[in-house]
PDB file of C-alpha atoms and ligand atoms in Angstrom:
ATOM      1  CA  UNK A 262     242.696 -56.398  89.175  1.00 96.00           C
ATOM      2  CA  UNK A 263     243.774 -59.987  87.774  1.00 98.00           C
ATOM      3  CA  UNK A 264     245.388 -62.470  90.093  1.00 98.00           C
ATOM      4  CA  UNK A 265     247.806 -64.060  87.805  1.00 98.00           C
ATOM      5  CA  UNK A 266     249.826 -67.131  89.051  1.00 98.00           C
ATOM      6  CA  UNK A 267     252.837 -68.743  87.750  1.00 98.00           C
ATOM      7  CA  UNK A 268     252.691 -72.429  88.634  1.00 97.00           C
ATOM      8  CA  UNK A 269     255.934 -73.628  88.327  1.00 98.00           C
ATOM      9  CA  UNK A 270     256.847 -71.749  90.966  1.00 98.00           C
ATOM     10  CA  UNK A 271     253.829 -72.259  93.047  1.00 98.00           C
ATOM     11  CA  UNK A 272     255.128 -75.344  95.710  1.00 98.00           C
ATOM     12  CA  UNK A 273     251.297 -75.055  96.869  1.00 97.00           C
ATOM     13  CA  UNK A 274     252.384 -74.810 100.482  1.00 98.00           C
ATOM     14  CA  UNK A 275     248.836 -72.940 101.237  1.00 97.00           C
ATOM     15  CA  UNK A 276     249.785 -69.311 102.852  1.00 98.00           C
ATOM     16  CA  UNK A 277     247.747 -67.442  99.903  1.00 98.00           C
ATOM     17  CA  UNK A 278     244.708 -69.607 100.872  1.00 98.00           C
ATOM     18  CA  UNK A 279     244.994 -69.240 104.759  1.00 98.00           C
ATOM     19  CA  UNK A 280     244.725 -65.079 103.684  1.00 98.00           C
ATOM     20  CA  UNK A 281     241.942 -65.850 101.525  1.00 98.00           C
ATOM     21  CA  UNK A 282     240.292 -69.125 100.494  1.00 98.00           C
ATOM     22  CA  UNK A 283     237.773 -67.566  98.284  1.00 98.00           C
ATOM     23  CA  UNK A 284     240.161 -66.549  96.149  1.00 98.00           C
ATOM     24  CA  UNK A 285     242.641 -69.480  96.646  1.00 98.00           C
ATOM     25  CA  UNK A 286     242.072 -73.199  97.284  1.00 98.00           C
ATOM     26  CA  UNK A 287     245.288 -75.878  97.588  1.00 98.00           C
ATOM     27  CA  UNK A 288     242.806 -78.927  96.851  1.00 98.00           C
ATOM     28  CA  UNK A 289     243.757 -82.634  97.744  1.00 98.00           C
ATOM     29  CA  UNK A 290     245.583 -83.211  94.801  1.00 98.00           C
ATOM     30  CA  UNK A 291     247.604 -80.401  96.404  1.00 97.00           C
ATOM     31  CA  UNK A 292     247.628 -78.294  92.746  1.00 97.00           C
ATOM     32  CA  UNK A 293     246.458 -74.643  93.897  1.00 98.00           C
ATOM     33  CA  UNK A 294     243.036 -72.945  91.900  1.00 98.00           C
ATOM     34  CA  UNK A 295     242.609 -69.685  92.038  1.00 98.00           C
ATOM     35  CA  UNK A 296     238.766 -69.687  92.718  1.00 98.00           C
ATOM     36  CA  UNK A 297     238.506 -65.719  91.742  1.00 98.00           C
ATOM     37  CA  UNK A 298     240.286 -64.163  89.281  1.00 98.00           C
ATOM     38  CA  UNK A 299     239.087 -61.011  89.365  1.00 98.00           C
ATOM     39  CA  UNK A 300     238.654 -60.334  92.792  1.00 97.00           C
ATOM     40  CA  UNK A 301     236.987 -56.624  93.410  1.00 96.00           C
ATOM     41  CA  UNK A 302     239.111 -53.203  94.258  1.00 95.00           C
ATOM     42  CA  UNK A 303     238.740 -53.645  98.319  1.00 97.00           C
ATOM     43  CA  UNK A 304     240.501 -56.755  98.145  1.00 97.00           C
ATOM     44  CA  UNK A 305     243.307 -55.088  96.868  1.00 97.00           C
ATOM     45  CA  UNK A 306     245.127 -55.129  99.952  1.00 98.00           C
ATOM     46  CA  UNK A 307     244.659 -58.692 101.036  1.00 98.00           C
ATOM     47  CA  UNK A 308     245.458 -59.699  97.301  1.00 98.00           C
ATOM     48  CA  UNK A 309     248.703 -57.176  98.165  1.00 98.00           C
ATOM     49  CA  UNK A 310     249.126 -58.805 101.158  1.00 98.00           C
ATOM     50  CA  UNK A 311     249.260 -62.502  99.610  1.00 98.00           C
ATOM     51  CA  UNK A 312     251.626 -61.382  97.031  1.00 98.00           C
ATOM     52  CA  UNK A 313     254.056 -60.316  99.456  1.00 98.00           C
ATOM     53  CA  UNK A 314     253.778 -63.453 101.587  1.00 98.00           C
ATOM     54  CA  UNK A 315     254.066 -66.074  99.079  1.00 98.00           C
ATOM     55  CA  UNK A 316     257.576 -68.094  99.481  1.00 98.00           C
ATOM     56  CA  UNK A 317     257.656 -68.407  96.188  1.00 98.00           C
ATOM     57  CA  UNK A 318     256.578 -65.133  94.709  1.00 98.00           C
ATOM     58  CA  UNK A 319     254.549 -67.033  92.307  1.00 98.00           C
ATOM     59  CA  UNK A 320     251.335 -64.570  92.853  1.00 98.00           C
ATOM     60  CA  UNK A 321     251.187 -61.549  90.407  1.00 98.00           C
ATOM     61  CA  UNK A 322     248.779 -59.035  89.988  1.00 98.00           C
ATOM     62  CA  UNK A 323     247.882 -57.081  87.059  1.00 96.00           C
ATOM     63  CA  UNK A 324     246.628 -53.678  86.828  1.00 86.00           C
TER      64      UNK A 324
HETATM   65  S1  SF4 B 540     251.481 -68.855  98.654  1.00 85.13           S
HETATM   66 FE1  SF4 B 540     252.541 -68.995  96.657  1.00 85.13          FE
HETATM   67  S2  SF4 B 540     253.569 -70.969  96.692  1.00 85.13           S
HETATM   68 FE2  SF4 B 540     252.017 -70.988  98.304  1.00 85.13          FE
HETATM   69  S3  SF4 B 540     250.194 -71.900  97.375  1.00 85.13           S
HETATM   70 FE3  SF4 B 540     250.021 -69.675  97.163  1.00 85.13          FE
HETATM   71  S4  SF4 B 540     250.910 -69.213  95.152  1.00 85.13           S
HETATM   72 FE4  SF4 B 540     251.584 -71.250  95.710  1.00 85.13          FE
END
């Protein structure tokens, strides 16, 4: 699984990282990072989870 995020639509308002910040991180120059790219198989449904919930649906995930 590859978290794949497309940044012009990403208004970095935070909800992925409140689901999970070791995967996400909306820093203080308020740019997101996606800390993990790769996250493992049983995060698949968090990782589901913040794809769903993003305002922007700027989260994708591949395979
Ligand atoms: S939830 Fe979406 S818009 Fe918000 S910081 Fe994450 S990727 Fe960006």
């Amino acid at each position: 699984m590859r978290i794949v995020v497309d940044y012009d639509l990403c208004e970095s308002n935070a909800t992925c990282m409140d689901l999970a910040p070791d995967v996400f991180e909306v820093r203080d120059d308020d740019f997101l990072y996606v800390l993990n790219e790769t996250p493992s198989d049983d995060r698949r449904e968090v990782m589901e989870d913040a794809v769903r919930r993003c305002p922007k649906q700027a989260i994708a995930l591949k395979d």
